[in-house]
Short mmCIF file of C-alpha atoms (C1' of nucleotides) in Angstrom, two decimals:
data_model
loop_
_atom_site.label_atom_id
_atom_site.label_comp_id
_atom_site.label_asym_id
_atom_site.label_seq_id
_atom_site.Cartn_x
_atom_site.Cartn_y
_atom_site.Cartn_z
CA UNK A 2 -25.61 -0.46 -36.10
CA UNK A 3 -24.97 2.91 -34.72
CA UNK A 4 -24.96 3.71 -30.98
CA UNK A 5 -28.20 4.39 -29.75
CA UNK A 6 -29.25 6.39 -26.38
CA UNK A 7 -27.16 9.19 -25.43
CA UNK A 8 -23.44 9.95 -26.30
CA UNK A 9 -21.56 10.20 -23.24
CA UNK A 10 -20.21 13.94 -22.72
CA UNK A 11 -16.71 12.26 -21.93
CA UNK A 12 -13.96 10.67 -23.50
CA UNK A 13 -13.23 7.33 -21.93
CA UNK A 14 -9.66 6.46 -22.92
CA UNK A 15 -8.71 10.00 -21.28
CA UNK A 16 -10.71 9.29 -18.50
CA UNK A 17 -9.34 5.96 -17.87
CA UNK A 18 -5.82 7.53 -18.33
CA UNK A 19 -6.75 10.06 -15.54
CA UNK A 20 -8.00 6.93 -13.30
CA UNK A 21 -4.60 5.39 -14.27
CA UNK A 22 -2.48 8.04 -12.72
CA UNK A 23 -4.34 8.23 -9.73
CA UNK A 24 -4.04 4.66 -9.08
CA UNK A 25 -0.43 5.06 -9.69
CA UNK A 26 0.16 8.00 -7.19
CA UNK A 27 -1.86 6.59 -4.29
CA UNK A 28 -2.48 2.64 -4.91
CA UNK A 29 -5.59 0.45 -4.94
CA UNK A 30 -7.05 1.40 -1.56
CA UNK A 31 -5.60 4.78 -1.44
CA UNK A 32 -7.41 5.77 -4.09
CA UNK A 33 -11.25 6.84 -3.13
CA UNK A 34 -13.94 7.24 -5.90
CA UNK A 35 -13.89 10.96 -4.34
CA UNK A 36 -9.92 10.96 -6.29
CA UNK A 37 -11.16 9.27 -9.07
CA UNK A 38 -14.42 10.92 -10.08
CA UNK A 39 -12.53 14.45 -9.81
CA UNK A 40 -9.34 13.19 -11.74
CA UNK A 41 -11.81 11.72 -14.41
CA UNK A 42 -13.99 14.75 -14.74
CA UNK A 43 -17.60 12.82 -13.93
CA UNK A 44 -19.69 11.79 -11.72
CA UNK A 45 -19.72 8.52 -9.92
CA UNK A 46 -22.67 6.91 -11.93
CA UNK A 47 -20.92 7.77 -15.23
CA UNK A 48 -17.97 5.77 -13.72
CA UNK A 49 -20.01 3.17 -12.89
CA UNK A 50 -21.50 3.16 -16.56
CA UNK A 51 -18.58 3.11 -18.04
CA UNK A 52 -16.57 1.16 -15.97
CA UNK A 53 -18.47 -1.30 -14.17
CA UNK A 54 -16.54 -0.86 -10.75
CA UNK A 55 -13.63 0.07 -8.98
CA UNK A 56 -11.87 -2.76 -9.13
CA UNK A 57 -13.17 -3.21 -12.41
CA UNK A 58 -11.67 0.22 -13.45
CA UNK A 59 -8.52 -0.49 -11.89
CA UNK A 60 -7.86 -3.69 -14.03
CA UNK A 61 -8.35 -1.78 -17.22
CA UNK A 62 -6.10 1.06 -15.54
CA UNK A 63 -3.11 -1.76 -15.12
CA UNK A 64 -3.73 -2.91 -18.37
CA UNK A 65 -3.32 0.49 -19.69
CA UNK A 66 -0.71 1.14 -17.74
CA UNK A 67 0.75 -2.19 -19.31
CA UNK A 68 0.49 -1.19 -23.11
CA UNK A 69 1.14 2.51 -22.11
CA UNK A 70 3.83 2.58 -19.95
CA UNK A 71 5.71 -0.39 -20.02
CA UNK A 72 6.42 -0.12 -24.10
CA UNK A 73 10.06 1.57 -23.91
CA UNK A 74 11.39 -1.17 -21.14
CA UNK A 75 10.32 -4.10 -22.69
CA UNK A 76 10.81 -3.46 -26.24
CA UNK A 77 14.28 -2.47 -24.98
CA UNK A 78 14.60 -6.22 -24.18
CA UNK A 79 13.43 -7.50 -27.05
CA UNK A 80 15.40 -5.55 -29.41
CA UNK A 81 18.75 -5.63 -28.27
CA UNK A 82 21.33 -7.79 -30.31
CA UNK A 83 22.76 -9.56 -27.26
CA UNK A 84 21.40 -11.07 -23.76
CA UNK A 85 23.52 -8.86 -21.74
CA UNK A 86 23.34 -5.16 -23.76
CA UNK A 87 18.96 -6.58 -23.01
CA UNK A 88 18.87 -6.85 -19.57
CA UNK A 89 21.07 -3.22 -19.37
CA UNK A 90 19.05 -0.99 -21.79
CA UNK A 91 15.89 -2.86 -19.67
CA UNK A 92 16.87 -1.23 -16.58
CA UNK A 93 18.03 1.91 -18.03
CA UNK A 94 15.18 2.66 -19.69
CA UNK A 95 13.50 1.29 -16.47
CA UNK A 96 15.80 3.89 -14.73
CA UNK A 97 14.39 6.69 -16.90
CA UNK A 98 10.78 5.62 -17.09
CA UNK A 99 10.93 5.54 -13.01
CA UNK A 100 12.31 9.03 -12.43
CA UNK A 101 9.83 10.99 -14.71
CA UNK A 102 9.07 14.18 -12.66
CA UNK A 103 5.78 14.78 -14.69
CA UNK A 104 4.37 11.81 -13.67
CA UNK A 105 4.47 8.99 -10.52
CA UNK A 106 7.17 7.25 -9.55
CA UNK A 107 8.18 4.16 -9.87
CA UNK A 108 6.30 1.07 -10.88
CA UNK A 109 2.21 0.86 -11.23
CA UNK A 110 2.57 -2.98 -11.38
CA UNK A 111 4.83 -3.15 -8.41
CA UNK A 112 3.34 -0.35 -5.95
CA UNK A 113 -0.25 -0.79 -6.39
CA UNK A 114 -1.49 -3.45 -4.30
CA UNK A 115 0.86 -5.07 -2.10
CA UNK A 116 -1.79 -6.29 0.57
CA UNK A 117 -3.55 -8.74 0.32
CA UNK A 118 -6.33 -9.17 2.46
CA UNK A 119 -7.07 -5.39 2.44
CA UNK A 120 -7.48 -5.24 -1.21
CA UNK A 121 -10.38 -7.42 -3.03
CA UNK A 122 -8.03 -10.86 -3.73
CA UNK A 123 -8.69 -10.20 -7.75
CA UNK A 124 -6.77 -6.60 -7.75
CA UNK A 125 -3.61 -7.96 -5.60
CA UNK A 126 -3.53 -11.34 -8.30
CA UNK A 127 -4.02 -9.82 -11.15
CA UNK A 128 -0.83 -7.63 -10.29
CA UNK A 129 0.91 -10.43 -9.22
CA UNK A 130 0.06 -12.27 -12.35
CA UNK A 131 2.13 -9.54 -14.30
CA UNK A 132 4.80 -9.14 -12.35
CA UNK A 133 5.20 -13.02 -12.91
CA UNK A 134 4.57 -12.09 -16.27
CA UNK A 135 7.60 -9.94 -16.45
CA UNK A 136 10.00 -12.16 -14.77
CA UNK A 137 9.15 -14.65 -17.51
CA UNK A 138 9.65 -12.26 -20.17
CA UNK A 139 13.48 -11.61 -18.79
CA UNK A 140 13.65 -15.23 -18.29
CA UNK A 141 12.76 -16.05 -21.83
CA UNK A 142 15.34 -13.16 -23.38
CA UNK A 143 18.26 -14.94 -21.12
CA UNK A 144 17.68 -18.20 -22.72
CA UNK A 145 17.46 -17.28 -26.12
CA UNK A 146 20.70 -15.69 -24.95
CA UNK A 147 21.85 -19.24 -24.21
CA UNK A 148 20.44 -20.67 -26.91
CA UNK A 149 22.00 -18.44 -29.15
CA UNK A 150 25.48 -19.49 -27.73
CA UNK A 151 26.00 -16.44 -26.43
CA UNK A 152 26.01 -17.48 -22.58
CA UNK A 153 26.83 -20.49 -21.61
CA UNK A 154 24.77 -23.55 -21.55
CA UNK A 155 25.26 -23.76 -17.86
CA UNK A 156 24.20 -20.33 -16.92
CA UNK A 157 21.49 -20.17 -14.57
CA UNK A 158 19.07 -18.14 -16.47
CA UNK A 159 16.30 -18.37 -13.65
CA UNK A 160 18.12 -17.44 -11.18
CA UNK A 161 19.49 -14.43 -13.28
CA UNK A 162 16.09 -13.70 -14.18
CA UNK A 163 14.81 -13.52 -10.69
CA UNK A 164 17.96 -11.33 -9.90
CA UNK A 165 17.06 -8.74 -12.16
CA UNK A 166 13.37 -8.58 -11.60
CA UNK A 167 14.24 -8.15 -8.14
CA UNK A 168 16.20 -5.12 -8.97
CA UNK A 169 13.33 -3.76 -11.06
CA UNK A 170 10.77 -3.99 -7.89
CA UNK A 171 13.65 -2.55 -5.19
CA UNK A 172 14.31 0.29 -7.78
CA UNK A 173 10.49 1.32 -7.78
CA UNK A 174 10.96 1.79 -3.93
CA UNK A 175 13.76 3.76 -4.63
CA UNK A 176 12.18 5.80 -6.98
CA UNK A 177 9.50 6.58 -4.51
CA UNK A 178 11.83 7.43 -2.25
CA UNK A 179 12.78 10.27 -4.32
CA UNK A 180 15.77 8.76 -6.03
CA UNK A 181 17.15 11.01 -8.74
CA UNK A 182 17.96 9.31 -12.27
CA UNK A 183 21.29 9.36 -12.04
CA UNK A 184 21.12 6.92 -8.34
CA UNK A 185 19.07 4.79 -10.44
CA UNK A 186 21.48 4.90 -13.15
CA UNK A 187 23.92 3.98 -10.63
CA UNK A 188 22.24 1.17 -9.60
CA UNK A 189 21.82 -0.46 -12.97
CA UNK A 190 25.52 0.01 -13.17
CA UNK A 191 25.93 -2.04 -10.09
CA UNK A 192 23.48 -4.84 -11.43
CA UNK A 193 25.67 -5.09 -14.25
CA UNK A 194 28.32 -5.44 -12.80
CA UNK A 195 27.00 -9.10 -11.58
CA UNK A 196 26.69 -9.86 -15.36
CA UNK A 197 30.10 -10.58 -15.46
CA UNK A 198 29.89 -12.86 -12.48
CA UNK A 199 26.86 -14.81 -14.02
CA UNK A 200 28.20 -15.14 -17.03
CA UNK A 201 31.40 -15.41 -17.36
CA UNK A 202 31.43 -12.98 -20.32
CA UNK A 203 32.03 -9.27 -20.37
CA UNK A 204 29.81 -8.38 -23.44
CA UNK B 13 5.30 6.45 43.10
CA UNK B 14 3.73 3.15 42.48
CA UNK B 15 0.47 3.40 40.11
CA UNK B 16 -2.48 5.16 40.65
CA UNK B 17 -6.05 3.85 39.47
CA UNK B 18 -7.20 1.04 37.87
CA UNK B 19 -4.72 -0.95 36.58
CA UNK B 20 -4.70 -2.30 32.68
CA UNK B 21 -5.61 -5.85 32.39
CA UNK B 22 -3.49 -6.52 29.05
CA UNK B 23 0.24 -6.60 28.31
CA UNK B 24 1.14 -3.28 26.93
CA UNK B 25 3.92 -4.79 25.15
CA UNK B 26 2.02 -8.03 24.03
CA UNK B 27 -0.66 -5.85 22.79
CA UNK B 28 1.99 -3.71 20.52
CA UNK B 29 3.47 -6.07 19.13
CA UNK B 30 0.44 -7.67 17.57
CA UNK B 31 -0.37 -4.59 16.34
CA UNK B 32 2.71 -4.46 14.77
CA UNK B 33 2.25 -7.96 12.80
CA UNK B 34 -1.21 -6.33 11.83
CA UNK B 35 0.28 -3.37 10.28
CA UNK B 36 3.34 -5.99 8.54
CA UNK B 37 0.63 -7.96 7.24
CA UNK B 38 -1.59 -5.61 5.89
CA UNK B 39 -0.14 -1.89 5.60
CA UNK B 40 -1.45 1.14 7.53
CA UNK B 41 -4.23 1.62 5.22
CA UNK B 42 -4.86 -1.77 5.07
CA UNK B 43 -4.83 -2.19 8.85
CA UNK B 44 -8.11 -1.07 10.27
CA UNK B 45 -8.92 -0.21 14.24
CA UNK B 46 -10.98 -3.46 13.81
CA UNK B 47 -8.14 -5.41 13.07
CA UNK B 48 -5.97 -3.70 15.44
CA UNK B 49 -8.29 -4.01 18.72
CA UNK B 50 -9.34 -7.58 17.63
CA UNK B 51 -5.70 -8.56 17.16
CA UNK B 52 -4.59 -7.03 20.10
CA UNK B 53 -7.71 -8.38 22.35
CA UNK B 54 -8.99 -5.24 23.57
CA UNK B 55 -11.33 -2.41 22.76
CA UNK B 56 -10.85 0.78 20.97
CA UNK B 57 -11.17 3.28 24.00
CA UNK B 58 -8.08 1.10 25.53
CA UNK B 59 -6.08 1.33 21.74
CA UNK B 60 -6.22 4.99 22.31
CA UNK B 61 -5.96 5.07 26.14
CA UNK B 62 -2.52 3.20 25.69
CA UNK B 63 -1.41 4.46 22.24
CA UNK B 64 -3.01 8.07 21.47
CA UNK B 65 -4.18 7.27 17.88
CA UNK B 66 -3.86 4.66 14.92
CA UNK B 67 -0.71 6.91 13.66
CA UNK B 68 0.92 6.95 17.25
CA UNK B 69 0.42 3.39 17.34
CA UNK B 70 1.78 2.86 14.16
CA UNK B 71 4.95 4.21 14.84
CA UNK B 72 5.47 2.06 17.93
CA UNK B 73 4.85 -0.68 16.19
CA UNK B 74 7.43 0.22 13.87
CA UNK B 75 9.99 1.26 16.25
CA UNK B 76 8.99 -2.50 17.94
CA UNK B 77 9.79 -3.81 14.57
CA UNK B 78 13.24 -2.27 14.36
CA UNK B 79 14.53 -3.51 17.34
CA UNK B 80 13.45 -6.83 16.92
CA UNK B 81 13.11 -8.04 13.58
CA UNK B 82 15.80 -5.79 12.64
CA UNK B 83 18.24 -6.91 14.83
CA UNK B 84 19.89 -10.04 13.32
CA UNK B 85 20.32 -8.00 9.76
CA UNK B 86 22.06 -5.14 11.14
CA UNK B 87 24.28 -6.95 13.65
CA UNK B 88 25.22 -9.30 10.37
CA UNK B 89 26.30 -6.16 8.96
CA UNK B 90 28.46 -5.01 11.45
CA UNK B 91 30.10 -8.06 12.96
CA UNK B 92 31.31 -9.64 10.18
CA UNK B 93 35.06 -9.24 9.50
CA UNK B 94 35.21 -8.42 5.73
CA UNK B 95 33.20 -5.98 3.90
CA UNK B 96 32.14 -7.80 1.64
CA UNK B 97 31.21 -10.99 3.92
CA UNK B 98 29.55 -8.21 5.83
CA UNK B 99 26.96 -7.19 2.72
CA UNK B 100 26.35 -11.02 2.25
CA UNK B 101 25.39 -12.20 5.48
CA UNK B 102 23.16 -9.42 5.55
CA UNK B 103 21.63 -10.08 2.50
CA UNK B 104 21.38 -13.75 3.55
CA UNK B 105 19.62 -12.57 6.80
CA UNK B 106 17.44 -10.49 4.74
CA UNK B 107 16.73 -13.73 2.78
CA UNK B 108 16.12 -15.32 5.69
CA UNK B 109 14.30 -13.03 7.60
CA UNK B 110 11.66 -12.17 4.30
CA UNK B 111 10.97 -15.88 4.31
CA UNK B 112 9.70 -16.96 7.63
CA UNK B 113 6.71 -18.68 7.32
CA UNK B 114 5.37 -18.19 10.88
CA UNK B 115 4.99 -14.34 9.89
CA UNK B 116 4.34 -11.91 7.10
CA UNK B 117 6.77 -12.00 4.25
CA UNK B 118 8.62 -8.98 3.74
CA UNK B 119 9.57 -6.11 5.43
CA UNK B 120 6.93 -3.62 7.58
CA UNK B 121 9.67 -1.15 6.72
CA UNK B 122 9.71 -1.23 2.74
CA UNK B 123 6.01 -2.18 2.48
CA UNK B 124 4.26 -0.81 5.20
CA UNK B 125 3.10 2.63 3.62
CA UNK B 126 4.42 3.08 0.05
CA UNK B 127 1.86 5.66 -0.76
CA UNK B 128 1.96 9.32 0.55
CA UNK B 129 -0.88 10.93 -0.36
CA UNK B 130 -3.64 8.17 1.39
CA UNK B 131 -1.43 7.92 4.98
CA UNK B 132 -1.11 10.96 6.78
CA UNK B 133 2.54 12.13 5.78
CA UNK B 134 4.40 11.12 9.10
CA UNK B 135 3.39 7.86 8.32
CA UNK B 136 5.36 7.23 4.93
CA UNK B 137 8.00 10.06 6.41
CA UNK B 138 8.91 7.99 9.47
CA UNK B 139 9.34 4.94 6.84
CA UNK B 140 11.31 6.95 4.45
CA UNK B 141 13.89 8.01 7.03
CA UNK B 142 13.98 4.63 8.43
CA UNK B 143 15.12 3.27 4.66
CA UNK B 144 17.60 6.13 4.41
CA UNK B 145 19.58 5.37 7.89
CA UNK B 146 19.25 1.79 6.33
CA UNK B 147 21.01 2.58 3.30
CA UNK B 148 23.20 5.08 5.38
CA UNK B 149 24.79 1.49 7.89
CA UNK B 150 25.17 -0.03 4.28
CA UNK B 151 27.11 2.67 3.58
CA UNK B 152 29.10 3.25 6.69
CA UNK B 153 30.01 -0.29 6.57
CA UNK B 154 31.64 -0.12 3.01
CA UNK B 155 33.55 3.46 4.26
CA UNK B 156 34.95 1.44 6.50
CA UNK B 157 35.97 -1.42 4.48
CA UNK B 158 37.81 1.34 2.25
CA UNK B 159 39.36 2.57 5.28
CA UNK B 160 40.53 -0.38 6.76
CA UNK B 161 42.30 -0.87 2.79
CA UNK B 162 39.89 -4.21 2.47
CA UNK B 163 38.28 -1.80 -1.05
CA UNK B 164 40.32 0.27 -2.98
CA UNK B 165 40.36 3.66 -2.17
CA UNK B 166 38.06 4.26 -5.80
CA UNK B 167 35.72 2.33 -4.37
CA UNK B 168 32.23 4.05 -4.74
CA UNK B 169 31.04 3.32 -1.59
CA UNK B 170 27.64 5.02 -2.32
CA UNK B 171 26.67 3.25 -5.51
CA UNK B 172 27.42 0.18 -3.68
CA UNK B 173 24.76 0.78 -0.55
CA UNK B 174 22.31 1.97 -3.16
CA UNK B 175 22.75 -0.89 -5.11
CA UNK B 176 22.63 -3.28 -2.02
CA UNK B 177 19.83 -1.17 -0.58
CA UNK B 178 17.50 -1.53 -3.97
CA UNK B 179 18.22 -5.18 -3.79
CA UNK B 180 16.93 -5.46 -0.27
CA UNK B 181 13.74 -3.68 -1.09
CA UNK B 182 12.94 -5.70 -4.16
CA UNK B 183 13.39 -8.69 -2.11
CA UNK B 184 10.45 -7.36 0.00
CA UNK B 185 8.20 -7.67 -3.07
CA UNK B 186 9.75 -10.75 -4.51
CA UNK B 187 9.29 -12.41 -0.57
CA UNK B 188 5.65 -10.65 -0.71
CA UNK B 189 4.60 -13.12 -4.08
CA UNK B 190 5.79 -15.87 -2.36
CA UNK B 191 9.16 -16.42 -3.30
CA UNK B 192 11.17 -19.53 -1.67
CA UNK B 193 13.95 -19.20 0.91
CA UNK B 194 16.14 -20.54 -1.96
CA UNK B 195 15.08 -18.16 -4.91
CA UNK B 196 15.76 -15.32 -2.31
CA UNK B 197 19.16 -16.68 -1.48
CA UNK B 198 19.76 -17.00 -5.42
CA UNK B 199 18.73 -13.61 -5.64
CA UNK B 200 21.81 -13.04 -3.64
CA UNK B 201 23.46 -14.75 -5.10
CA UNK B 202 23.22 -12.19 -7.95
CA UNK B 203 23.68 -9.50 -5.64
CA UNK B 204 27.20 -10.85 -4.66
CA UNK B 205 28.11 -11.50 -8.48
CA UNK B 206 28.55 -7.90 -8.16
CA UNK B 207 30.93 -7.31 -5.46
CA UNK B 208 33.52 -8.38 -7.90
CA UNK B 209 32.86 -5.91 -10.90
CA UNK B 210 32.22 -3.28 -8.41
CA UNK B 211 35.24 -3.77 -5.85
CA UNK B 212 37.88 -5.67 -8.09
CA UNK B 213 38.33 -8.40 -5.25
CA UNK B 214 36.57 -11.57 -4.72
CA UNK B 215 37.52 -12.04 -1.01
"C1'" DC C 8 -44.93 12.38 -33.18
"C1'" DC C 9 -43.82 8.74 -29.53
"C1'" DT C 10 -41.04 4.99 -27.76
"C1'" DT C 11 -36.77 3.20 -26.60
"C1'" DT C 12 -32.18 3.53 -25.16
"C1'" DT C 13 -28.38 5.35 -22.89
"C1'" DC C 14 -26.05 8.94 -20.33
"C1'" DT C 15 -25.99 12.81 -16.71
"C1'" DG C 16 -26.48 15.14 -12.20
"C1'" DT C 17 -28.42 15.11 -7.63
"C1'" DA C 18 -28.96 12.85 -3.76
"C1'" DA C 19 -28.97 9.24 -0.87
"C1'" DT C 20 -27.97 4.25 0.43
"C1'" DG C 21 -25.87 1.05 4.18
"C1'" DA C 22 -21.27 0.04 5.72
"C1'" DT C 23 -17.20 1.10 7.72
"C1'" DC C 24 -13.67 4.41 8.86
"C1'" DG C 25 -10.96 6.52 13.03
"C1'" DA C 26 -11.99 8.45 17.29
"C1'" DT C 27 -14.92 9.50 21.89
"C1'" DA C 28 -18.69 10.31 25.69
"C1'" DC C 29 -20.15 8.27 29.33
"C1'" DA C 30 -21.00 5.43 33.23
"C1'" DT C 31 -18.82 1.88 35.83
"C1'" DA C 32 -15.03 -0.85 37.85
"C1'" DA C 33 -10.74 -1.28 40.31
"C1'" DA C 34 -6.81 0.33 42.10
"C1'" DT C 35 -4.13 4.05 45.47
"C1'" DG C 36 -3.85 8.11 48.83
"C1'" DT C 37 -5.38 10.32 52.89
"C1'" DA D 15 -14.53 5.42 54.73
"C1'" DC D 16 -14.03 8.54 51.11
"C1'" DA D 17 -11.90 11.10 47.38
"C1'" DT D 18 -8.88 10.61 43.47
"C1'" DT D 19 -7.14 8.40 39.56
"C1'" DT D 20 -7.02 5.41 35.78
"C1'" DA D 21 -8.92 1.54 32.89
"C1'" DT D 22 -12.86 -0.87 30.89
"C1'" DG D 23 -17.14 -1.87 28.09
"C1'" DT D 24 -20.99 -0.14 25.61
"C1'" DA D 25 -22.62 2.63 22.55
"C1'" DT D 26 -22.07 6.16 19.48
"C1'" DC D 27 -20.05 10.17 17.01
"C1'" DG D 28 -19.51 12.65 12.30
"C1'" DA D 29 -16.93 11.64 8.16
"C1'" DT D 30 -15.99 9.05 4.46
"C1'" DC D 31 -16.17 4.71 1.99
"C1'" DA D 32 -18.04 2.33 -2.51
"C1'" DT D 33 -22.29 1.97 -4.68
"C1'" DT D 34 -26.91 2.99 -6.52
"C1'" DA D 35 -32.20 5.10 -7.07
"C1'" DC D 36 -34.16 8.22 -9.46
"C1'" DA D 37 -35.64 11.74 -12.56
"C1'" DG D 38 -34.44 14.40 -16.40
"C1'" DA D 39 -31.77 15.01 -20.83
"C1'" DA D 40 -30.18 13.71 -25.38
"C1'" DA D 41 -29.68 10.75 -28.92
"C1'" DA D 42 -31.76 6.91 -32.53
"C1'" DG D 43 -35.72 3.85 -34.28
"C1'" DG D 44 -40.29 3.51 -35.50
#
DNA sequence: CCTTTTCTGTAATGATCGATACATAAATGT
DNA sequence: ACATTTATGTATCGATCATTACAGAAAAGG
């Protein structure tokens, strides 16, 4: 069961990765086939081929993106001993991940399609789907924080969740605005500071 | 020096401002001359008679949007006696504001052209200074509140407006997947959890 | 060898993009 | 009445959009 036909001259994990940061720079619609063809290094058809579509390519790009990309601020949630030292090393290492000068800024998941009717429905969903995704995720680490006795058992965990997700999204913005890391750094401090509020705790 | 020639048969005004809930709904990109002229009930030769071009327009429409959607945020922000009531009735007009149902969710400001490269620079430039005087009121506002001896005089006025700034713009997202008037007033609530850790005062 | 399969490059598809040429209509100025 | 000025509707411009025919090239199967 080897492949038959001919190899393709290309390989398709770096091309996909090339798609990827186009997508991130310009967005769904901002990016032409013209941007993607010359990132990738091919020729439309081979796209095509290999990729089925545009919007085709763009899902695998976000889900890429996904496994690439959003490692370092998740895992940072997971790992952390306690609720609150999660939700800080998640938006500092979201702080850090947004303000890479070799690459885009900000947040694939967040900037990519905000449209709706412009975009095909699937692409603006699908992103919508993970940034629910996320918000779940946080909500899940705050009440194992609860659970855990850590928090209290009346602390709002959805509405916490919602609050820091929120800051995740505005801080992509920022980031495209040209924030520097330290001005997202700051504003992670000032999320935190409504940890204390929340919670009741100062851990 | 009445008129000369033929005169329109549209509203000017009428015309521009659904142009501008075009471009809120859908982006720049997203908002084609199709759109536009069928929005605004007239034909492309009178878009550009009246406007000059899809950018020109644009940036009507935008200046439209400032003065009135804008209007009941900023003047929250500057009427109310305390600082810090100040930066929550503006976040609660924000809230309110984002979540209208009768128009697009979000703000034309933070959404409307996120992307650089795809819009023709003025474009996201116009938007970019627009979100820095934003963040500059924010900021003016707290000054003040430090001068008046409402903060204490240590009281990092600009990590505050970026902070309340990044908040505002993620509620543009949040408000753009559909979030509820209530989960955007929870969100700030979070936001306002802060004011304590950051200014020391709960008034 | 020949057939089959798959990829590659060229070139072109129809559709839509933003923007206009042109002739006509409707107002004012003299 | 006639010239001037401006707006309107139709019809179209070249450019670019995403997508694909098509023929040739490079591999494996027989």
């Amino acid at each position: 069961m080897t492949e038959r036909g001919r190899p393709r001259t290309f390989d398709r994990t770096t091309a996909l990765r090339r798609a990827m940061e186009v997508f991130w720079a310009k967005g769904y619609e901002g990016a032409s086939m013209s941007d993607l063809t010359a990132a990738m290094g091919i020729n439309s058809p081979s796209l095509y081929a290999a990729f089925g579509s545009k919007e085709a390519l763009f899902l695998e790009a976000v889900e890429l993106y996904t496994q690439v990309e959003g490692t370092d601020i998740w895992s940072a949630l997971e790992k952390a001993p306690t609720a609150c030292q999660a939700v800080e090393r998640f938006l500092r290492q979201t702080a850090k991940a947004y303000s890479q000068t070799d690459r885009p800024q900000g947040c694939l998941i967040a900037l990519g399609a905000l449209h709706q009717d412009s975009s095909r429905g699937a692409i603006c969903d699908d992103l919508r789907r993970r940034r629910a995704e996320n918000r779940a995720a946080l909500l899940r680490r705050l009440e194992r924080g609860v659970a855990e006795g850590e928090l209290p058992a009346d602390f709002d965990c959805r509405v916490a969740a919602t609050f820091y997700a929120t800051v995740q999204h505005g801080m992509s913005i920022q980031a495209r605005d040209g924030a520097s890391r330290a001005a997202l750094m700051a504003t992670v401090a000032g999320a935190m500071a409504a940890w204390k509020g929340m919670a009741g705790t100062d851990t």
